Structure formats: C-alpha cells, structure tokens
Amino acid sequence: MEFTSNTFKQITDASGMHMEASGTYVYDGKKMTMTLTDIKVPDQLKAFAKPEDIAKAKATPSVVEVKLEEEKLTLTPTGGAASMGAAAGGTFTRVK
C-alpha cells in the first residue's frame, strides 16, 4: 500500500495473480475515507468481477479506522468483508 498526500495505490501479488487498486482518501486523524478510482483485475478473476460490482465499489467510499504510531499505520475496516476497505486492512510501516 502506497500513500501520497491524498491518493493511495494498493498492489497485491498472491497465488500468481497481480491486482492493482488506486484512488483518493481523506484522513481526519481517526478515520480514513477511501474512494476507489481504478482497479485492474487479473484475468483469473474477471469471471467473478462483474462490471456492475466494480462500478459499485468505485461509487461507494469505504471507511477505515486509522491508528498512527510513529512509523506504523494500522488500518481497520469498519464495513463488512465486501467493502473495498476490507482489502486495505493491516499494519504498514513507513519506508523513507
């Protein structure tokens, strides 16, 4: 997961599949509202990722709780497992 001043990019490589998602975010010190603007779905998943589902994910911002401690950022999705934010959950360490 890579963050800039108001954008994010998530790259996932798992089980031989490469997936990318990017978008914008607003951070208020306690939560982050993430809006998906682009997603690249691997060929292996295109049968499951219907265009209307991708459009819905782009149209529905996800909210994650945020905890920032020194160089570690922890994101905890507040929505259900189907929310885009669920993919963004985890602890990330700043790389300078």
Coordinates of N, CA, C and O in Angstrom, one line a residue:
M1 N 0.9 -1.2 0.0 CA 0.0 0.0 0.0 C 0.9 1.2 0.0 O 1.8 1.3 0.8
E2 N 0.6 2.1 -0.9 CA 1.4 3.4 -1.0 C 0.5 4.5 -0.9 O -0.5 4.6 -1.5
F3 N 0.9 5.5 0.0 CA 0.1 6.7 0.2 C 0.9 7.9 -0.3 O 2.1 8.0 0.0
T4 N 0.2 8.8 -0.9 CA 0.8 10.2 -1.2 C -0.1 11.1 -0.4 O -0.8 10.7 0.4
S5 N 0.0 12.4 -0.7 CA -0.7 13.4 0.0 C -2.2 13.2 0.1 O -2.9 13.5 1.1
N6 N -2.8 12.7 -1.0 CA -4.3 12.4 -0.9 C -4.7 11.2 -1.9 O -5.8 11.1 -2.2
T7 N -3.7 10.4 -2.3 CA -4.0 9.3 -3.1 C -3.4 8.0 -2.5 O -2.5 8.1 -1.7
F8 N -3.9 6.9 -2.9 CA -3.4 5.6 -2.5 C -3.3 4.7 -3.6 O -4.0 4.8 -4.6
K9 N -2.4 3.7 -3.5 CA -2.3 2.6 -4.5 C -2.0 1.3 -3.8 O -1.1 1.3 -2.9
Q10 N -2.7 0.3 -4.1 CA -2.6 -1.0 -3.4 C -2.2 -2.0 -4.5 O -2.9 -2.1 -5.5
I11 N -1.1 -2.7 -4.3 CA -0.7 -3.7 -5.3 C -0.7 -5.0 -4.5 O -0.1 -5.1 -3.4
T12 N -1.4 -6.0 -5.0 CA -1.4 -7.4 -4.4 C -0.9 -8.4 -5.4 O -1.4 -8.5 -6.5
D13 N 0.0 -9.2 -5.0 CA 0.5 -10.3 -5.8 C 0.4 -11.5 -4.9 O 1.0 -11.7 -3.9
A14 N -0.6 -12.4 -5.3 CA -0.8 -13.6 -4.5 C -1.3 -14.7 -5.4 O -2.1 -14.5 -6.3
S15 N -0.8 -15.9 -5.2 CA -1.2 -17.1 -5.9 C -1.0 -16.9 -7.4 O -1.9 -17.3 -8.2
G16 N 0.0 -16.2 -7.8 CA 0.3 -16.0 -9.3 C -0.6 -14.9 -9.9 O -0.7 -14.8 -11.1
M17 N -1.4 -14.2 -9.1 CA -2.3 -13.1 -9.6 C -1.8 -11.8 -9.2 O -1.3 -11.6 -8.0
H18 N -1.8 -10.8 -10.1 CA -1.4 -9.4 -9.8 C -2.7 -8.5 -9.9 O -3.4 -8.5 -10.9
M19 N -2.9 -7.8 -8.9 CA -4.1 -6.9 -8.8 C -3.7 -5.5 -8.3 O -2.8 -5.5 -7.4
E20 N -4.2 -4.5 -8.9 CA -3.9 -3.1 -8.5 C -5.2 -2.4 -8.3 O -6.1 -2.5 -9.1
A21 N -5.2 -1.6 -7.3 CA -6.3 -0.7 -7.0 C -5.8 0.7 -6.6 O -4.7 0.7 -5.9
S22 N -6.4 1.7 -7.0 CA -5.9 3.1 -6.6 C -7.1 4.0 -6.4 O -8.3 3.7 -6.9
G23 N -6.9 5.1 -5.7 CA -8.0 6.0 -5.5 C -7.5 7.2 -4.7 O -6.3 7.5 -4.5
T24 N -8.5 7.9 -4.1 CA -8.2 9.0 -3.2 C -8.6 8.7 -1.8 O -9.4 7.8 -1.6
Y25 N -8.1 9.5 -0.9 CA -8.6 9.4 0.5 C -8.6 10.7 1.2 O -8.0 11.7 0.8
V26 N -9.4 10.7 2.3 CA -9.5 11.9 3.2 C -9.2 11.3 4.6 O -9.9 10.3 5.0
Y27 N -8.3 11.9 5.3 CA -7.9 11.4 6.6 C -8.2 12.5 7.6 O -7.8 13.7 7.4
D28 N -8.9 12.2 8.7 CA -9.2 13.2 9.7 C -8.5 13.0 11.1 O -8.9 13.6 12.1
G29 N -7.6 12.1 11.1 CA -6.8 11.9 12.4 C -7.3 10.6 13.1 O -6.6 10.0 13.9
K30 N -8.5 10.1 12.8 CA -9.0 8.9 13.4 C -9.6 7.9 12.4 O -9.6 6.7 12.6
K31 N -10.0 8.4 11.3 CA -10.5 7.5 10.2 C -10.1 8.0 8.9 O -9.7 9.2 8.7
M32 N -10.1 7.1 7.9 CA -9.8 7.4 6.5 C -10.9 7.0 5.7 O -11.4 5.9 5.8
T33 N -11.4 7.9 4.8 CA -12.5 7.6 3.8 C -11.8 7.4 2.5 O -11.1 8.3 2.0
M34 N -11.8 6.2 2.0 CA -11.1 5.8 0.7 C -12.1 5.6 -0.4 O -13.1 4.9 -0.2
T35 N -11.8 6.3 -1.5 CA -12.7 6.2 -2.7 C -11.9 5.6 -3.8 O -10.8 6.1 -4.2
L36 N -12.3 4.5 -4.3 CA -11.6 3.7 -5.4 C -11.9 4.4 -6.7 O -13.0 4.8 -7.0
T37 N -10.8 4.7 -7.5 CA -11.0 5.3 -8.8 C -10.6 4.4 -9.9 O -11.0 4.6 -11.0
D38 N -9.7 3.4 -9.6 CA -9.3 2.5 -10.7 C -8.9 1.1 -10.1 O -8.4 1.1 -8.9
I39 N -9.2 0.1 -10.8 CA -8.9 -1.3 -10.4 C -8.6 -2.1 -11.6 O -9.2 -2.0 -12.6
K40 N -7.5 -2.8 -11.5 CA -7.0 -3.7 -12.5 C -7.2 -5.2 -12.0 O -6.5 -5.6 -11.0
V41 N -8.1 -5.9 -12.5 CA -8.5 -7.2 -12.1 C -7.7 -8.2 -13.0 O -7.7 -8.1 -14.2
P42 N -7.1 -9.2 -12.3 CA -6.4 -10.2 -13.1 C -7.3 -11.1 -14.0 O -8.5 -11.2 -13.6
D43 N -6.9 -11.6 -15.1 CA -7.7 -12.4 -15.9 C -8.4 -13.5 -15.2 O -9.5 -13.9 -15.5
Q44 N -7.7 -14.1 -14.2 CA -8.3 -15.3 -13.5 C -9.5 -14.9 -12.7 O -10.3 -15.7 -12.3
L45 N -9.7 -13.6 -12.4 CA -10.8 -13.2 -11.6 C -11.9 -12.4 -12.4 O -12.9 -12.1 -11.8
K46 N -11.6 -12.2 -13.6 CA -12.6 -11.4 -14.4 C -14.0 -12.0 -14.5 O -15.0 -11.3 -14.6
A47 N -14.1 -13.3 -14.4 CA -15.4 -14.0 -14.5 C -16.2 -13.7 -13.2 O -17.4 -13.8 -13.2
F48 N -15.5 -13.4 -12.1 CA -16.2 -13.1 -10.8 C -16.4 -11.6 -10.6 O -17.2 -11.2 -9.8
A49 N -15.6 -10.8 -11.2 CA -15.6 -9.3 -11.0 C -16.5 -8.7 -12.1 O -16.0 -8.3 -13.1
K50 N -17.8 -8.6 -11.9 CA -18.7 -8.1 -12.8 C -18.5 -6.6 -12.9 O -18.2 -5.9 -11.9
P51 N -18.7 -6.0 -14.1 CA -18.5 -4.6 -14.3 C -19.4 -3.8 -13.3 O -19.0 -2.7 -12.8
E52 N -20.6 -4.3 -13.1 CA -21.5 -3.5 -12.2 C -21.0 -3.6 -10.7 O -21.2 -2.6 -9.9
D53 N -20.3 -4.6 -10.3 CA -19.7 -4.7 -9.0 C -18.6 -3.8 -8.8 O -18.4 -3.1 -7.8
I54 N -17.8 -3.7 -9.9 CA -16.6 -2.7 -9.9 C -17.2 -1.3 -9.8 O -16.7 -0.5 -9.1
A55 N -18.2 -1.0 -10.6 CA -18.8 0.3 -10.6 C -19.3 0.7 -9.2 O -19.2 1.8 -8.7
K56 N -20.0 -0.3 -8.6 CA -20.5 -0.1 -7.2 C -19.4 0.2 -6.2 O -19.5 1.1 -5.4
A57 N -18.3 -0.5 -6.3 CA -17.1 -0.3 -5.5 C -16.5 1.1 -5.6 O -16.2 1.7 -4.7
K58 N -16.5 1.5 -6.9 CA -16.0 2.9 -7.1 C -16.9 4.0 -6.6 O -16.5 5.0 -6.2
A59 N -18.2 3.7 -6.6 CA -19.2 4.7 -6.2 C -19.4 4.7 -4.7 O -20.1 5.7 -4.2
T60 N -18.9 3.7 -4.0 CA -19.2 3.6 -2.5 C -17.9 3.8 -1.8 O -17.1 2.8 -1.7
P61 N -17.6 5.0 -1.2 CA -16.4 5.1 -0.4 C -16.4 4.1 0.8 O -17.4 3.8 1.3
S62 N -15.2 3.7 1.2 CA -15.0 2.8 2.3 C -14.4 3.6 3.4 O -13.5 4.5 3.2
V63 N -14.8 3.3 4.7 CA -14.2 4.0 5.8 C -13.4 3.0 6.6 O -13.9 1.9 6.9
V64 N -12.2 3.4 7.0 CA -11.3 2.5 7.8 C -10.9 3.4 9.0 O -10.7 4.6 8.9
E65 N -10.9 2.7 10.2 CA -10.3 3.4 11.4 C -8.8 3.4 11.2 O -8.2 2.4 10.7
V66 N -8.2 4.5 11.7 CA -6.7 4.6 11.5 C -6.1 4.9 12.8 O -6.5 5.6 13.7
K67 N -4.9 4.2 13.0 CA -4.1 4.4 14.2 C -2.7 4.6 13.7 O -2.1 3.8 13.0
L68 N -2.1 5.8 14.0 CA -0.8 6.1 13.6 C 0.1 6.3 14.8 O -0.1 7.1 15.7
E69 N 1.1 5.4 14.9 CA 2.1 5.4 16.0 C 3.5 5.4 15.4 O 3.9 4.4 14.8
E70 N 4.2 6.5 15.5 CA 5.5 6.7 15.0 C 5.5 6.3 13.5 O 4.9 7.0 12.7
E71 N 6.2 5.3 13.1 CA 6.3 4.9 11.7 C 5.3 3.8 11.3 O 5.4 3.3 10.2
K72 N 4.4 3.5 12.1 CA 3.4 2.4 11.8 C 2.0 2.9 11.7 O 1.5 3.7 12.5
L73 N 1.3 2.5 10.6 CA 0.0 2.9 10.3 C -0.9 1.7 10.3 O -0.6 0.7 9.6
T74 N -1.9 1.6 11.2 CA -2.8 0.5 11.2 C -4.2 0.9 10.7 O -4.7 1.9 11.2
L75 N -4.7 0.2 9.7 CA -6.0 0.4 9.1 C -6.9 -0.7 9.5 O -6.6 -1.9 9.3
T76 N -8.1 -0.4 10.1 CA -9.1 -1.4 10.5 C -10.4 -1.1 9.8 O -11.0 0.0 10.1
P77 N -10.8 -1.9 8.8 CA -12.1 -1.6 8.1 C -13.2 -1.6 9.1 O -13.3 -2.3 10.0
T78 N -14.2 -0.6 8.8 CA -15.4 -0.5 9.7 C -16.6 -1.1 9.0 O -17.6 -1.4 9.6
G79 N -16.4 -1.4 7.6 CA -17.5 -2.0 6.9 C -17.4 -3.5 6.9 O -16.6 -4.1 7.6
G80 N -18.3 -4.2 6.2 CA -18.3 -5.6 6.1 C -17.2 -6.1 5.2 O -16.4 -5.3 4.6
A81 N -17.0 -7.4 5.1 CA -15.9 -8.0 4.4 C -16.0 -7.7 2.9 O -15.0 -7.7 2.2
A82 N -17.2 -7.3 2.4 CA -17.3 -7.0 1.0 C -16.9 -5.6 0.7 O -16.7 -5.2 -0.5
S83 N -16.6 -4.7 1.7 CA -16.2 -3.4 1.4 C -14.8 -3.3 0.9 O -13.9 -4.1 1.2
M84 N -14.5 -2.3 0.0 CA -13.2 -2.2 -0.5 C -12.2 -2.0 0.6 O -11.0 -2.4 0.5
G85 N -12.6 -1.3 1.6 CA -11.7 -1.0 2.8 C -11.2 -2.3 3.4 O -10.1 -2.3 4.0
A86 N -11.9 -3.4 3.3 CA -11.5 -4.7 3.9 C -10.2 -5.1 3.3 O -9.4 -5.7 4.0
A87 N -10.0 -4.8 2.0 CA -8.7 -5.2 1.4 C -7.6 -4.3 1.9 O -6.4 -4.6 1.8
A88 N -7.9 -3.1 2.5 CA -6.9 -2.2 2.9 C -6.5 -2.4 4.4 O -5.7 -1.7 4.9
G89 N -7.1 -3.3 5.1 CA -6.8 -3.6 6.5 C -5.4 -4.1 6.7 O -4.9 -4.8 5.8
G90 N -4.8 -3.7 7.8 CA -3.4 -4.2 8.1 C -2.6 -3.2 8.7 O -3.0 -2.0 8.9
T91 N -1.4 -3.5 9.0 CA -0.4 -2.6 9.6 C 0.7 -2.4 8.6 O 1.3 -3.3 8.0
F92 N 1.0 -1.1 8.4 CA 2.0 -0.7 7.4 C 3.1 0.1 8.0 O 2.8 0.9 8.9
T93 N 4.4 -0.1 7.6 CA 5.5 0.6 8.1 C 6.0 1.6 7.1 O 6.1 1.2 5.9
R94 N 6.2 2.9 7.5 CA 6.7 3.9 6.6 C 8.1 3.5 6.0 O 9.0 3.1 6.8
V95 N 8.2 3.7 4.7 CA 9.5 3.5 4.1 C 9.9 4.8 3.6 O 9.2 5.5 2.8
K96 N 11.1 5.2 4.0 CA 11.6 6.6 3.6 C 12.6 6.4 2.4 O 13.2 5.5 2.2

